[in-house]
Amino acid sequence: MVGVISATSGDFGPFRSVEESTISHLTTPATRTDVLSWYVTTSTLGSALGNEAAGHIASFLKRLQGSKQDITDVYHALFWIYVAMGVLSMIFACLMSRKLWFKSKIAEISQESLSVVIKLWILLTIDSLADGMVSYALTNYYLVRKFGLAESYLGDIMSICFLLMAISTAFAGPLARRLGLINTMVFTHLPSSLAVLLLPVPQNVGLTIALLFIRTGLNSMDQGPRAAFIAAVVKPGERTAVMGITAMLRTLGSTIGPSLTGFLADTDKFWIAFVVAGALRVAYDLGLFYLFVDLKINAPEQAKDPATNDQI
């Protein structure tokens, strides 16, 4: 748990890459995108419930303790709840079947796979830098500074955001079957990127929240197809290593972002962070489309089932 508490309020630690690799091993190319999309959907629903609960718990504790209570004590209570949930997750992980364990302890990534994933890693690092600059925690802070929103109201807003995210992510699998993995990733993520870029423009709460809903509602539709794409372009034995390196690079990219945004916020130029992040996200989307739209997928699994080879 210690390694996954981050300023971005997201989990880029080792757990997710292992989970995605495990799901990829348990599924076929025909079902993988759907299963991974539902994996993202269920985790997003949990985030929606967590945001709803956190805002109201914080407001309740503040009222209960009165004005003399230090606000940090209120948030300490939320972290203890987080610790309890982490322990519960650890218990569930220990109950998983040993059949999911891999025999090989050291994975080597082939040159053929590296030629694809290195380009993807560069793009994902750029995207993670942008996400780190305008993480949901920093976006909440921006809304509080600009509009003075209360914690309970902000919790309601973010809960709706994550609920929209969960609903949209459930459709990522069917959409990927119709449009292809890369097209789904690009054409769902691009409107979200534009919403980030335009977020500082409105001077009223309503339009700002509408752009926030667009951003979050479409932001995670690419996650299931992206994990399926990585699983499709590398060998099965390479998946955990590749997904682990992907998670590490995304973490490194996201950790730089908050420092840049903090500097801009101190100089009353908070809005620039959203413009820069939006532009970087758009560059990621266009680069993804240009580099991978015509790439063949499932080649490492073609020997088992030649019918699985397809275009992204």
Coordinates of C-alpha atoms in Angstrom, one line a residue:
M1 CA 0.0 0.0 0.0
V2 CA 2.8 2.4 0.8
G3 CA 4.1 2.4 -2.7
V4 CA 0.8 3.3 -4.4
I5 CA -0.2 6.4 -2.4
S6 CA 0.5 9.1 -4.9
A7 CA -0.2 12.8 -5.5
T8 CA -2.2 11.8 -8.6
S9 CA -4.7 9.9 -6.4
G10 CA -4.3 7.0 -8.8
D11 CA -2.8 3.5 -8.7
F12 CA 0.2 3.0 -11.0
G13 CA 1.9 0.6 -8.7
P14 CA 2.8 -3.1 -9.4
F15 CA -0.7 -4.4 -8.6
R16 CA -2.5 -3.2 -11.7
S17 CA 0.1 -4.4 -14.2
V18 CA 0.0 -7.9 -12.6
E19 CA -3.8 -7.9 -12.6
E20 CA -3.9 -6.9 -16.3
S21 CA -1.4 -9.5 -17.2
T22 CA -3.3 -12.2 -15.3
I23 CA -6.5 -11.2 -17.0
S24 CA -4.8 -11.3 -20.4
H25 CA -3.5 -14.8 -19.7
L26 CA -7.0 -16.0 -18.7
T27 CA -8.8 -14.6 -21.8
T28 CA -8.6 -15.1 -25.5
P29 CA -8.2 -12.3 -28.1
A30 CA -11.9 -12.4 -28.8
T31 CA -12.9 -11.8 -25.1
R32 CA -9.9 -9.9 -23.8
T33 CA -11.0 -6.4 -24.5
D34 CA -14.4 -6.9 -23.0
V35 CA -13.1 -8.5 -19.8
L36 CA -10.4 -5.8 -19.4
S37 CA -13.0 -3.1 -20.0
W38 CA -15.2 -4.5 -17.2
Y39 CA -12.2 -4.7 -15.0
V40 CA -11.7 -1.0 -15.4
T41 CA -15.5 -0.4 -15.0
T42 CA -15.7 -2.2 -11.7
S43 CA -12.6 -0.3 -10.3
T44 CA -14.1 3.0 -11.5
L45 CA -17.4 2.2 -9.8
G46 CA -15.4 1.7 -6.6
S47 CA -13.8 5.1 -7.2
A48 CA -17.2 6.7 -7.6
L49 CA -18.4 5.3 -4.3
G50 CA -15.2 6.3 -2.6
N51 CA -15.4 9.9 -3.8
E52 CA -19.0 10.2 -2.8
A53 CA -18.2 8.7 0.7
A54 CA -15.0 10.7 1.2
G55 CA -16.6 14.1 0.7
H56 CA -19.5 13.4 3.0
I57 CA -17.4 11.8 5.7
A58 CA -15.0 14.8 5.7
S59 CA -17.9 17.2 6.0
F60 CA -19.5 15.1 8.7
L61 CA -16.3 14.9 10.8
K62 CA -15.8 18.7 10.5
R63 CA -19.3 19.4 11.8
L64 CA -18.9 16.8 14.5
Q65 CA -15.6 18.1 15.8
G66 CA -16.4 21.8 15.4
S67 CA -14.3 24.7 14.1
K68 CA -11.4 23.9 16.5
Q69 CA -10.7 20.6 14.9
D70 CA -7.6 20.5 12.7
I71 CA -8.6 19.7 9.1
T72 CA -5.7 17.3 8.8
D73 CA -7.2 15.1 11.5
V74 CA -10.3 14.8 9.3
Y75 CA -8.3 13.5 6.4
H76 CA -6.2 11.2 8.6
A77 CA -9.5 9.4 9.3
L78 CA -10.0 8.9 5.6
F79 CA -6.5 7.5 5.3
W80 CA -7.2 4.9 8.0
I81 CA -10.2 3.8 6.0
Y82 CA -7.9 3.5 3.0
V83 CA -5.5 1.4 5.0
A84 CA -8.3 -1.0 6.0
M85 CA -9.4 -1.4 2.4
G86 CA -5.8 -2.1 1.4
V87 CA -5.6 -4.9 4.1
L88 CA -8.8 -6.4 2.8
S89 CA -7.5 -6.3 -0.8
M90 CA -4.3 -8.1 0.4
I91 CA -6.4 -10.8 2.0
F92 CA -8.4 -11.4 -1.2
A93 CA -5.1 -11.5 -3.2
C94 CA -3.7 -14.2 -0.9
L95 CA -6.8 -16.3 -1.5
M96 CA -6.2 -16.4 -5.3
S97 CA -5.4 -19.8 -6.9
R98 CA -1.8 -20.8 -7.4
K99 CA -2.7 -21.7 -11.0
L100 CA -2.3 -18.0 -11.8
W101 CA 1.4 -18.1 -10.8
F102 CA 4.0 -18.1 -13.6
K103 CA 6.7 -20.7 -13.8
S104 CA 9.3 -18.3 -15.2
K105 CA 10.7 -15.8 -12.7
I106 CA 12.7 -13.8 -15.3
A107 CA 11.1 -12.5 -18.4
E108 CA 13.0 -11.4 -21.5
I109 CA 11.4 -9.0 -24.0
S110 CA 12.2 -9.8 -27.6
Q111 CA 13.5 -7.2 -30.1
E112 CA 10.3 -7.7 -32.1
S113 CA 8.2 -6.7 -29.1
L114 CA 10.6 -3.8 -28.1
S115 CA 10.2 -2.3 -31.6
V116 CA 6.6 -1.7 -30.8
V117 CA 6.4 -1.1 -27.1
I118 CA 9.3 1.5 -27.0
K119 CA 7.2 3.8 -29.2
L120 CA 4.2 3.2 -27.0
W121 CA 6.2 3.8 -23.8
I122 CA 7.3 7.2 -25.1
L123 CA 3.7 8.2 -25.9
L124 CA 2.3 6.9 -22.6
T125 CA 5.0 8.8 -20.7
I126 CA 3.9 12.0 -22.4
D127 CA 0.2 11.2 -21.6
S128 CA 1.1 10.4 -17.9
L129 CA 3.0 13.7 -17.6
A130 CA -0.1 15.5 -18.8
D131 CA -2.3 13.5 -16.4
G132 CA 0.0 14.3 -13.5
M133 CA -0.3 18.0 -14.2
V134 CA -4.0 17.9 -14.0
S135 CA -4.8 14.9 -11.8
Y136 CA -8.2 14.7 -10.2
A137 CA -6.7 15.9 -6.9
L138 CA -5.2 19.0 -8.5
T139 CA -8.4 19.5 -10.6
N140 CA -10.4 19.5 -7.3
Y141 CA -7.9 22.0 -5.8
Y142 CA -8.3 24.2 -8.9
L143 CA -12.1 24.2 -8.6
V144 CA -11.9 25.0 -4.9
R145 CA -9.5 27.9 -5.6
K146 CA -11.6 29.3 -8.5
F147 CA -15.1 28.7 -7.2
G148 CA -14.8 28.0 -3.5
L149 CA -16.7 24.7 -3.6
A150 CA -17.5 22.8 -0.4
E151 CA -16.1 19.3 0.2
S152 CA -19.5 17.6 0.1
Y153 CA -20.5 19.3 -3.1
L154 CA -17.1 18.5 -4.7
G155 CA -17.5 14.9 -3.5
D156 CA -20.9 14.7 -5.3
I157 CA -19.4 16.1 -8.5
M158 CA -16.5 13.7 -8.5
S159 CA -18.8 10.8 -7.7
I160 CA -20.9 11.7 -10.8
C161 CA -17.7 12.0 -12.8
F162 CA -16.5 8.5 -11.9
L163 CA -20.0 7.1 -12.4
L164 CA -20.0 8.5 -15.9
M165 CA -16.5 7.1 -16.4
A166 CA -17.7 3.6 -15.3
I167 CA -20.8 3.7 -17.6
S168 CA -18.8 4.7 -20.6
T169 CA -16.0 2.2 -20.0
A170 CA -18.5 -0.6 -20.1
F171 CA -19.0 0.2 -23.8
A172 CA -15.3 0.2 -24.6
G173 CA -15.3 -3.6 -25.5
P174 CA -18.2 -3.5 -28.0
L175 CA -16.8 -0.3 -29.5
A176 CA -13.4 -1.8 -29.9
R177 CA -14.8 -4.8 -31.7
R178 CA -16.5 -2.4 -34.2
L179 CA -13.8 0.3 -34.6
G180 CA -10.6 -1.5 -33.6
L181 CA -8.4 -1.0 -30.6
I182 CA -6.4 2.0 -31.7
N183 CA -9.4 3.8 -33.2
T184 CA -11.3 3.3 -29.9
M185 CA -8.4 4.5 -27.9
V186 CA -7.9 7.7 -30.0
F187 CA -11.4 8.7 -30.7
T188 CA -12.6 8.4 -27.1
H189 CA -9.5 9.9 -25.5
L190 CA -9.2 12.9 -27.9
P191 CA -12.5 14.6 -26.9
S192 CA -11.4 14.1 -23.2
S193 CA -8.1 15.8 -24.0
L194 CA -9.8 18.8 -25.7
A195 CA -12.0 19.1 -22.6
V196 CA -8.9 19.3 -20.4
L197 CA -7.4 22.0 -22.7
L198 CA -10.6 24.1 -22.5
L199 CA -11.4 23.6 -18.8
P200 CA -10.0 27.0 -17.7
V201 CA -12.0 29.0 -20.3
P202 CA -15.4 29.1 -18.6
Q203 CA -15.9 31.6 -15.8
N204 CA -18.9 29.9 -14.3
V205 CA -19.3 26.7 -12.4
G206 CA -21.8 25.1 -14.7
L207 CA -19.8 25.1 -17.9
T208 CA -16.6 24.1 -16.0
I209 CA -18.4 21.1 -14.5
A210 CA -19.8 20.2 -17.9
L211 CA -16.2 20.1 -19.4
L212 CA -15.1 18.1 -16.4
F213 CA -17.9 15.6 -17.0
I214 CA -16.8 15.3 -20.7
R215 CA -13.2 14.8 -19.6
T216 CA -13.9 12.1 -17.0
G217 CA -16.8 10.5 -18.9
L218 CA -14.5 9.6 -21.8
N219 CA -11.1 9.5 -20.1
S220 CA -11.0 5.8 -19.2
M221 CA -12.5 4.2 -22.3
D222 CA -9.1 3.7 -23.7
Q223 CA -7.7 1.7 -20.7
G224 CA -9.3 -1.7 -21.5
P225 CA -8.4 -1.5 -25.2
R226 CA -4.9 -0.3 -24.3
A227 CA -4.2 -3.3 -22.0
A228 CA -5.6 -5.6 -24.7
F229 CA -3.4 -3.9 -27.3
I230 CA -0.2 -4.5 -25.2
A231 CA -1.3 -8.1 -24.6
A232 CA -1.8 -8.5 -28.4
V233 CA 1.6 -7.2 -29.6
V234 CA 3.9 -9.0 -27.2
K235 CA 4.4 -12.7 -26.4
P236 CA 2.4 -14.1 -23.5
G237 CA 5.5 -14.6 -21.4
E238 CA 6.4 -11.0 -21.9
R239 CA 3.2 -9.4 -20.8
T240 CA 3.9 -9.0 -17.1
A241 CA 7.3 -7.5 -17.7
V242 CA 6.0 -5.1 -20.4
M243 CA 3.0 -4.1 -18.4
G244 CA 5.2 -3.6 -15.3
I245 CA 7.6 -1.3 -17.3
T246 CA 4.6 0.5 -18.7
A247 CA 3.3 1.1 -15.2
M248 CA 6.7 2.3 -14.0
L249 CA 7.1 4.8 -16.9
R250 CA 3.6 6.1 -16.3
T251 CA 4.4 6.6 -12.7
L252 CA 7.6 8.5 -13.5
G253 CA 5.8 10.7 -15.9
S254 CA 2.9 11.4 -13.6
T255 CA 5.2 12.3 -10.7
I256 CA 6.8 15.2 -12.6
G257 CA 3.4 16.8 -13.4
P258 CA 2.3 18.0 -9.9
S259 CA 5.6 19.9 -9.4
L260 CA 5.1 21.8 -12.7
T261 CA 1.5 22.6 -11.8
G262 CA 2.5 23.6 -8.2
F263 CA 4.9 26.1 -9.7
L264 CA 2.2 27.5 -12.0
A265 CA -0.3 27.7 -9.2
D266 CA 2.1 29.7 -7.0
T267 CA 2.5 32.2 -9.8
D268 CA -1.3 32.5 -10.3
K269 CA -1.0 30.7 -13.6
F270 CA -2.8 27.6 -12.6
W271 CA -4.8 27.6 -15.9
I272 CA -1.7 27.2 -18.0
A273 CA -1.3 23.6 -16.6
F274 CA -4.6 22.6 -18.2
V275 CA -3.7 24.1 -21.5
V276 CA -0.3 22.4 -21.6
A277 CA -1.7 19.1 -20.3
G278 CA -4.5 19.2 -22.9
A279 CA -2.0 19.9 -25.7
L280 CA 0.2 17.0 -24.6
R281 CA -2.7 14.7 -24.4
V282 CA -3.8 15.7 -28.0
A283 CA -0.2 15.0 -29.1
Y284 CA -0.4 11.6 -27.5
D285 CA -3.7 10.8 -29.3
L286 CA -2.4 11.9 -32.7
G287 CA 0.9 10.0 -32.2
L288 CA -0.9 6.9 -31.2
F289 CA -3.1 7.0 -34.4
Y290 CA -0.2 7.7 -36.7
L291 CA 2.2 5.0 -35.3
F292 CA -0.2 2.1 -34.7
V293 CA -3.4 2.4 -36.7
D294 CA -2.2 0.0 -39.4
L295 CA -0.3 -2.4 -37.1
K296 CA -1.2 -6.1 -37.1
I297 CA -2.2 -7.5 -33.7
N298 CA -2.2 -10.9 -32.1
A299 CA 0.8 -12.1 -34.1
P300 CA 2.4 -13.8 -31.0
E301 CA -0.8 -15.9 -30.6
Q302 CA -1.3 -16.6 -34.3
A303 CA 0.5 -19.9 -34.1
K304 CA -2.3 -21.2 -31.8
D305 CA -5.1 -19.6 -33.7
P306 CA -4.4 -18.1 -37.1
A307 CA -7.9 -16.5 -37.2
T308 CA -7.0 -14.2 -34.4
N309 CA -4.7 -12.0 -36.5
D310 CA -6.3 -8.8 -37.3
Q311 CA -5.8 -5.1 -37.7
I312 CA -6.0 -2.7 -34.8

